Amino acid sequence: MNTALVILAAGMGTRMNSDLPKVLHEIAGAPLLIHAMKSGAALDPEKQVIVTGHGADLVTRAAQGWDDRAEVVLQEEQLGTAHAVLQARAALADFDGDVIVLYGDTPFIQPETIAHMVEARQHHDVVVLGFEAADPGRYGRLILQGDRLEKIVEFKDTTDQERAITLCNSGVVAANSKILFALLDKVGNDNSAGEYYLTDIIGLARSEGLSATAVTCDEAETLGVNSRAELAAAEAAFQARARADALANGVTLTAPETVFFAHDTVIGRDTVIEPNVMFGPDATVESGARIRAFSHLEGCHVSRGATVGPFARLRPGAELAEDVHIGNFVEIKNAVLDAGAKVNHLSYIGDAHIGEKSNIGAGTITCNYDGVMKHKTEIGANAFIGSNTMLVAPVRVGNRAMTGSGSVITADVEDDALAIARGTQVNKPGLAAKLREILKAKKAKRDKEAG
Ligand code: UD1
Ligand code: CA
């Protein structure tokens, strides 16, 4: 079955109290909108139409930055959810199949749940995703007769009897595109909010002899974000699930509640993650690695047996081969470290390639930026970079080469050479003792003058 996603993302999100459109606020390093797009992506949709309004330019950039096939339509005035879906009509003119409507501010709908809805579509014309609400509050209520959905009543329009219903509308709807748009054409705004309600299509479908049903999911999936407090609660919910998944997948988390994952973090089995580790987007850690306390990793790949931290930072493009050791207060950016390389203390390695088993001494810095351009540092295999070496890129240090501590390396060093680039040491016999006497005499004089 062909499917198309329509994601509603035009709302202002007033309660976020923000200049940023609501759907661009992030959970686990990705905008809410991207979470919604990911939920639907498992269906491999033929079309994805994002309905934007407030902050349309920013929303468009985010949507197409994630998937350049996403189409964006503008809902100039937010006249209601039915009106919002209608804005996708032209974009779906040539599409024939199921349309799934999702909300851009509802990030946790599981792909399996959407798959259940698509299955249910085989027996019903319109399928709505419902949930049993612990506190039904202001949600729309689903009015069922057996397994048939008769109508949805918006909270503002409920009778006392209907308010007692706890089966609520999540907002997710699946229907054949032609049927959906035909029903939407008939939706009016004669209700207490004066809005065009998407939910009205159920009553309309029934009155035309079409069938509708509800598929249900856990309430946690339907969690929507309307305020900063709800954003924080959604982040907490995401992290709780990500930690539980990591533990179930054979990852040791010493203190799970202190580890934060991104939406796309991949961690192999038998990896140990110590307390207070944070993953930004696009980090992969292979089996059996150890990530020590207080490290921050993003856009990086850590291979088997490698150790990182404590207090290490891996930035985008950090590629650590097997058994690499990255120690405390080390930052790695856009650099490939071959197997067994070690950078154990207080270093910055950026725009670099470090060969197998090379040892980078404490305080080494790749001086990769001249204020205008970035340049590359290449270090061969089995090299030994002395402590506090400045590697002024572009520069190459050969295989098995060494640099003297404190060197400022500005020229290439050939294989097997030792480079020393620092002031030559001069020892002056007895001068320390003499200098000390002079200083003591000066101090005595000053103290006497001060009384
Ligand atoms: C909607 C449902 C309600 C359901 C609830 C679940 C309707 C009429 N009501 O109510 O049954 O229980 O969601 O959270 O559908 N949007 C637009 N353009 C618009 C209006 C809304 O893009 O013109 C977007 C919003 O940005 C939001 C989503 O659609 O992401 C839902 O709209 P919202 O106004 O929050 O609907 P609710 O009143 O919560
Ligand atoms: Ca809402």
GROMACS .gro file of N, CA and C in nm, residues 59-143:
model
  255
   59VAL      N    1   1.109   2.602   0.971
   59VAL     CA    2   1.054   2.466   0.974
   59VAL      C    3   1.089   2.394   0.843
   60THR      N    4   1.080   2.468   0.732
   60THR     CA    5   1.112   2.409   0.602
   60THR      C    6   1.259   2.364   0.599
   61ARG      N    7   1.346   2.451   0.648
   61ARG     CA    8   1.489   2.417   0.646
   61ARG      C    9   1.516   2.291   0.730
   62ALA      N   10   1.451   2.283   0.845
   62ALA     CA   11   1.474   2.166   0.932
   62ALA      C   12   1.421   2.040   0.866
   63ALA      N   13   1.301   2.048   0.809
   63ALA     CA   14   1.238   1.929   0.750
   63ALA      C   15   1.321   1.879   0.632
   64GLN      N   16   1.361   1.973   0.544
   64GLN     CA   17   1.434   1.932   0.423
   64GLN      C   18   1.580   1.902   0.454
   65GLY      N   19   1.630   1.958   0.563
   65GLY     CA   20   1.766   1.922   0.607
   65GLY      C   21   1.770   1.776   0.651
   66TRP      N   22   1.659   1.732   0.706
   66TRP     CA   23   1.653   1.591   0.750
   66TRP      C   24   1.625   1.500   0.632
   67ASP      N   25   1.530   1.540   0.545
   67ASP     CA   26   1.494   1.458   0.430
   67ASP      C   27   1.457   1.552   0.316
   68ASP      N   28   1.542   1.557   0.215
   68ASP     CA   29   1.520   1.659   0.111
   68ASP      C   30   1.399   1.627   0.023
   69ARG      N   31   1.337   1.510   0.043
   69ARG     CA   32   1.215   1.479  -0.033
   69ARG      C   33   1.090   1.537   0.034
   70ALA      N   34   1.107   1.585   0.158
   70ALA     CA   35   0.990   1.639   0.229
   70ALA      C   36   0.937   1.762   0.156
   71GLU      N   37   0.805   1.768   0.141
   71GLU     CA   38   0.743   1.885   0.079
   71GLU      C   39   0.679   1.968   0.189
   72VAL      N   40   0.679   2.098   0.166
   72VAL     CA   41   0.625   2.187   0.267
   72VAL      C   42   0.513   2.269   0.207
   73VAL      N   43   0.402   2.278   0.277
   73VAL     CA   44   0.294   2.366   0.231
   73VAL      C   45   0.264   2.466   0.343
   74LEU      N   46   0.209   2.580   0.303
   74LEU     CA   47   0.187   2.687   0.400
   74LEU      C   48   0.039   2.698   0.435
   75GLN      N   49   0.011   2.697   0.562
   75GLN     CA   50  -0.124   2.728   0.609
   75GLN      C   51  -0.117   2.870   0.667
   76GLU      N   52  -0.166   2.966   0.590
   76GLU     CA   53  -0.143   3.105   0.630
   76GLU      C   54  -0.214   3.141   0.758
   77GLU      N   55  -0.337   3.092   0.772
   77GLU     CA   56  -0.412   3.117   0.895
   77GLU      C   57  -0.445   2.983   0.956
   78GLN      N   58  -0.433   2.973   1.087
   78GLN     CA   59  -0.459   2.845   1.153
   78GLN      C   60  -0.608   2.835   1.188
   79LEU      N   61  -0.682   2.779   1.094
   79LEU     CA   62  -0.828   2.775   1.112
   79LEU      C   63  -0.876   2.641   1.165
   80GLY      N   64  -0.784   2.555   1.200
   80GLY     CA   65  -0.823   2.426   1.256
   80GLY      C   66  -0.754   2.310   1.187
   81THR      N   67  -0.760   2.194   1.250
   81THR     CA   68  -0.684   2.079   1.201
   81THR      C   69  -0.735   2.028   1.065
   82ALA      N   70  -0.867   2.040   1.040
   82ALA     CA   71  -0.920   1.997   0.910
   82ALA      C   72  -0.866   2.090   0.800
   83HIS      N   73  -0.869   2.218   0.829
   83HIS     CA   74  -0.818   2.318   0.735
   83HIS      C   75  -0.669   2.294   0.710
   84ALA      N   76  -0.597   2.257   0.814
   84ALA     CA   77  -0.453   2.230   0.801
   84ALA      C   78  -0.428   2.114   0.704
   85VAL      N   79  -0.502   2.004   0.721
   85VAL     CA   80  -0.481   1.888   0.634
   85VAL      C   81  -0.518   1.922   0.489
   86LEU      N   82  -0.621   2.005   0.472
   86LEU     CA   83  -0.663   2.044   0.337
   86LEU      C   84  -0.553   2.115   0.260
   87GLN      N   85  -0.462   2.180   0.331
   87GLN     CA   86  -0.353   2.251   0.264
   87GLN      C   87  -0.260   2.154   0.189
   88ALA      N   88  -0.268   2.026   0.223
   88ALA     CA   89  -0.181   1.926   0.158
   88ALA      C   90  -0.243   1.870   0.031
   89ARG      N   91  -0.365   1.915   0.002
   89ARG     CA   92  -0.437   1.854  -0.111
   89ARG      C   93  -0.360   1.865  -0.244
   90ALA      N   94  -0.313   1.984  -0.277
   90ALA     CA   95  -0.245   2.001  -0.406
   90ALA      C   96  -0.119   1.915  -0.412
   91ALA      N   97  -0.047   1.910  -0.302
   91ALA     CA   98   0.077   1.831  -0.300
   91ALA      C   99   0.049   1.682  -0.319
   92LEU      N  100  -0.075   1.640  -0.284
   92LEU     CA  101  -0.109   1.498  -0.294
   92LEU      C  102  -0.204   1.470  -0.412
   93ALA      N  103  -0.216   1.568  -0.504
   93ALA     CA  104  -0.311   1.553  -0.614
   93ALA      C  105  -0.289   1.425  -0.694
   94ASP      N  106  -0.163   1.388  -0.715
   94ASP     CA  107  -0.135   1.269  -0.796
   94ASP      C  108  -0.115   1.144  -0.713
   95PHE      N  109  -0.140   1.157  -0.586
   95PHE     CA  110  -0.115   1.044  -0.496
   95PHE      C  111  -0.244   0.965  -0.475
   96ASP      N  112  -0.233   0.832  -0.481
   96ASP     CA  113  -0.349   0.749  -0.451
   96ASP      C  114  -0.304   0.643  -0.352
   97GLY      N  115  -0.355   0.654  -0.231
   97GLY     CA  116  -0.316   0.558  -0.127
   97GLY      C  117  -0.361   0.611   0.007
   98ASP      N  118  -0.298   0.561   0.113
   98ASP     CA  119  -0.336   0.604   0.248
   98ASP      C  120  -0.260   0.728   0.290
   99VAL      N  121  -0.334   0.820   0.348
   99VAL     CA  122  -0.271   0.937   0.410
   99VAL      C  123  -0.270   0.914   0.561
  100ILE      N  124  -0.156   0.936   0.622
  100ILE     CA  125  -0.146   0.929   0.769
  100ILE      C  126  -0.122   1.071   0.818
  101VAL      N  127  -0.209   1.118   0.903
  101VAL     CA  128  -0.192   1.252   0.958
  101VAL      C  129  -0.125   1.240   1.095
  102LEU      N  130  -0.013   1.309   1.111
  102LEU     CA  131   0.059   1.313   1.239
  102LEU      C  132   0.069   1.458   1.283
  103TYR      N  133   0.098   1.479   1.411
  103TYR     CA  134   0.124   1.614   1.461
  103TYR      C  135   0.275   1.632   1.478
  104GLY      N  136   0.324   1.747   1.438
  104GLY     CA  137   0.466   1.776   1.453
  104GLY      C  138   0.511   1.794   1.597
  105ASP      N  139   0.417   1.811   1.688
  105ASP     CA  140   0.456   1.832   1.829
  105ASP      C  141   0.435   1.707   1.913
  106THR      N  142   0.417   1.593   1.846
  106THR     CA  143   0.388   1.467   1.917
  106THR      C  144   0.495   1.365   1.875
  107PRO      N  145   0.605   1.357   1.950
  107PRO     CA  146   0.725   1.290   1.900
  107PRO      C  147   0.736   1.139   1.922
  108PHE      N  148   0.645   1.080   1.999
  108PHE     CA  149   0.672   0.942   2.042
  108PHE      C  150   0.584   0.835   1.980
  109ILE      N  151   0.507   0.868   1.877
  109ILE     CA  152   0.424   0.765   1.814
  109ILE      C  153   0.518   0.659   1.755
  110GLN      N  154   0.496   0.534   1.793
  110GLN     CA  155   0.586   0.427   1.748
  110GLN      C  156   0.551   0.381   1.606
  111PRO      N  157   0.651   0.348   1.528
  111PRO     CA  158   0.624   0.300   1.391
  111PRO      C  159   0.528   0.181   1.389
  112GLU      N  160   0.538   0.091   1.490
  112GLU     CA  161   0.448  -0.026   1.492
  112GLU      C  162   0.303   0.018   1.508
  113THR      N  163   0.282   0.124   1.583
  113THR     CA  164   0.145   0.173   1.604
  113THR      C  165   0.087   0.221   1.471
  114ILE      N  166   0.168   0.292   1.395
  114ILE     CA  167   0.120   0.340   1.264
  114ILE      C  168   0.095   0.220   1.172
  115ALA      N  169   0.182   0.118   1.183
  115ALA     CA  170   0.163  -0.003   1.103
  115ALA      C  171   0.030  -0.071   1.139
  116HIS      N  172  -0.007  -0.073   1.269
  116HIS     CA  173  -0.137  -0.130   1.309
  116HIS      C  174  -0.253  -0.053   1.246
  117MET      N  175  -0.236   0.079   1.238
  117MET     CA  176  -0.342   0.160   1.178
  117MET      C  177  -0.356   0.126   1.029
  118VAL      N  178  -0.243   0.109   0.963
  118VAL     CA  179  -0.248   0.077   0.819
  118VAL      C  180  -0.314  -0.060   0.799
  119GLU      N  181  -0.286  -0.155   0.890
  119GLU     CA  182  -0.353  -0.285   0.882
  119GLU      C  183  -0.504  -0.270   0.899
  120ALA      N  184  -0.542  -0.192   1.001
  120ALA     CA  185  -0.685  -0.173   1.030
  120ALA      C  186  -0.757  -0.108   0.912
  121ARG      N  187  -0.683  -0.034   0.833
  121ARG     CA  188  -0.741   0.032   0.715
  121ARG      C  189  -0.795  -0.069   0.613
  122GLN      N  190  -0.746  -0.193   0.619
  122GLN     CA  191  -0.796  -0.293   0.525
  122GLN      C  192  -0.943  -0.323   0.548
  123HIS      N  193  -0.991  -0.297   0.672
  123HIS     CA  194  -1.131  -0.328   0.704
  123HIS      C  195  -1.215  -0.204   0.728
  124HIS      N  196  -1.153  -0.088   0.737
  124HIS     CA  197  -1.230   0.034   0.767
  124HIS      C  198  -1.179   0.149   0.680
  125ASP      N  199  -1.270   0.240   0.648
  125ASP     CA  200  -1.232   0.352   0.562
  125ASP      C  201  -1.147   0.455   0.634
  126VAL      N  202  -1.179   0.478   0.761
  126VAL     CA  203  -1.104   0.577   0.837
  126VAL      C  204  -1.059   0.512   0.969
  127VAL      N  205  -0.933   0.530   1.004
  127VAL     CA  206  -0.881   0.473   1.128
  127VAL      C  207  -0.820   0.586   1.211
  128VAL      N  208  -0.861   0.590   1.339
  128VAL     CA  209  -0.814   0.694   1.431
  128VAL      C  210  -0.732   0.626   1.540
  129LEU      N  211  -0.626   0.692   1.583
  129LEU     CA  212  -0.547   0.639   1.694
  129LEU      C  213  -0.600   0.696   1.825
  130GLY      N  214  -0.645   0.608   1.913
  130GLY     CA  215  -0.697   0.650   2.043
  130GLY      C  216  -0.612   0.597   2.156
  131PHE      N  217  -0.639   0.644   2.275
  131PHE     CA  218  -0.567   0.594   2.394
  131PHE      C  219  -0.655   0.612   2.516
  132GLU      N  220  -0.636   0.523   2.613
  132GLU     CA  221  -0.706   0.535   2.741
  132GLU      C  222  -0.629   0.638   2.823
  133ALA      N  223  -0.693   0.750   2.854
  133ALA     CA  224  -0.622   0.857   2.924
  133ALA      C  225  -0.641   0.844   3.075
  134ALA      N  226  -0.530   0.856   3.148
  134ALA     CA  227  -0.537   0.855   3.294
  134ALA      C  228  -0.619   0.976   3.339
  135ASP      N  229  -0.594   1.089   3.273
  135ASP     CA  230  -0.673   1.210   3.298
  135ASP      C  231  -0.716   1.264   3.162
  136PRO      N  232  -0.840   1.236   3.123
  136PRO     CA  233  -0.882   1.272   2.986
  136PRO      C  234  -0.884   1.422   2.959
  137GLY      N  235  -0.888   1.501   3.063
  137GLY     CA  236  -0.875   1.647   3.049
  137GLY      C  237  -0.950   1.702   2.930
  138ARG      N  238  -0.878   1.775   2.843
  138ARG     CA  239  -0.940   1.847   2.732
  138ARG      C  240  -0.927   1.774   2.598
  139TYR      N  241  -0.892   1.647   2.602
  139TYR     CA  242  -0.883   1.571   2.477
  139TYR      C  243  -1.020   1.550   2.415
  140GLY      N  244  -1.020   1.532   2.282
  140GLY     CA  245  -1.142   1.489   2.215
  140GLY      C  246  -1.174   1.346   2.257
  141ARG      N  247  -1.304   1.314   2.267
  141ARG     CA  248  -1.347   1.181   2.315
  141ARG      C  249  -1.394   1.097   2.196
  142LEU      N  250  -1.357   0.969   2.199
  142LEU     CA  251  -1.399   0.876   2.093
  142LEU      C  252  -1.530   0.810   2.133
  143ILE      N  253  -1.628   0.820   2.047
  143ILE     CA  254  -1.758   0.758   2.073
  143ILE      C  255  -1.766   0.630   1.990
   0.00000   0.00000   0.00000
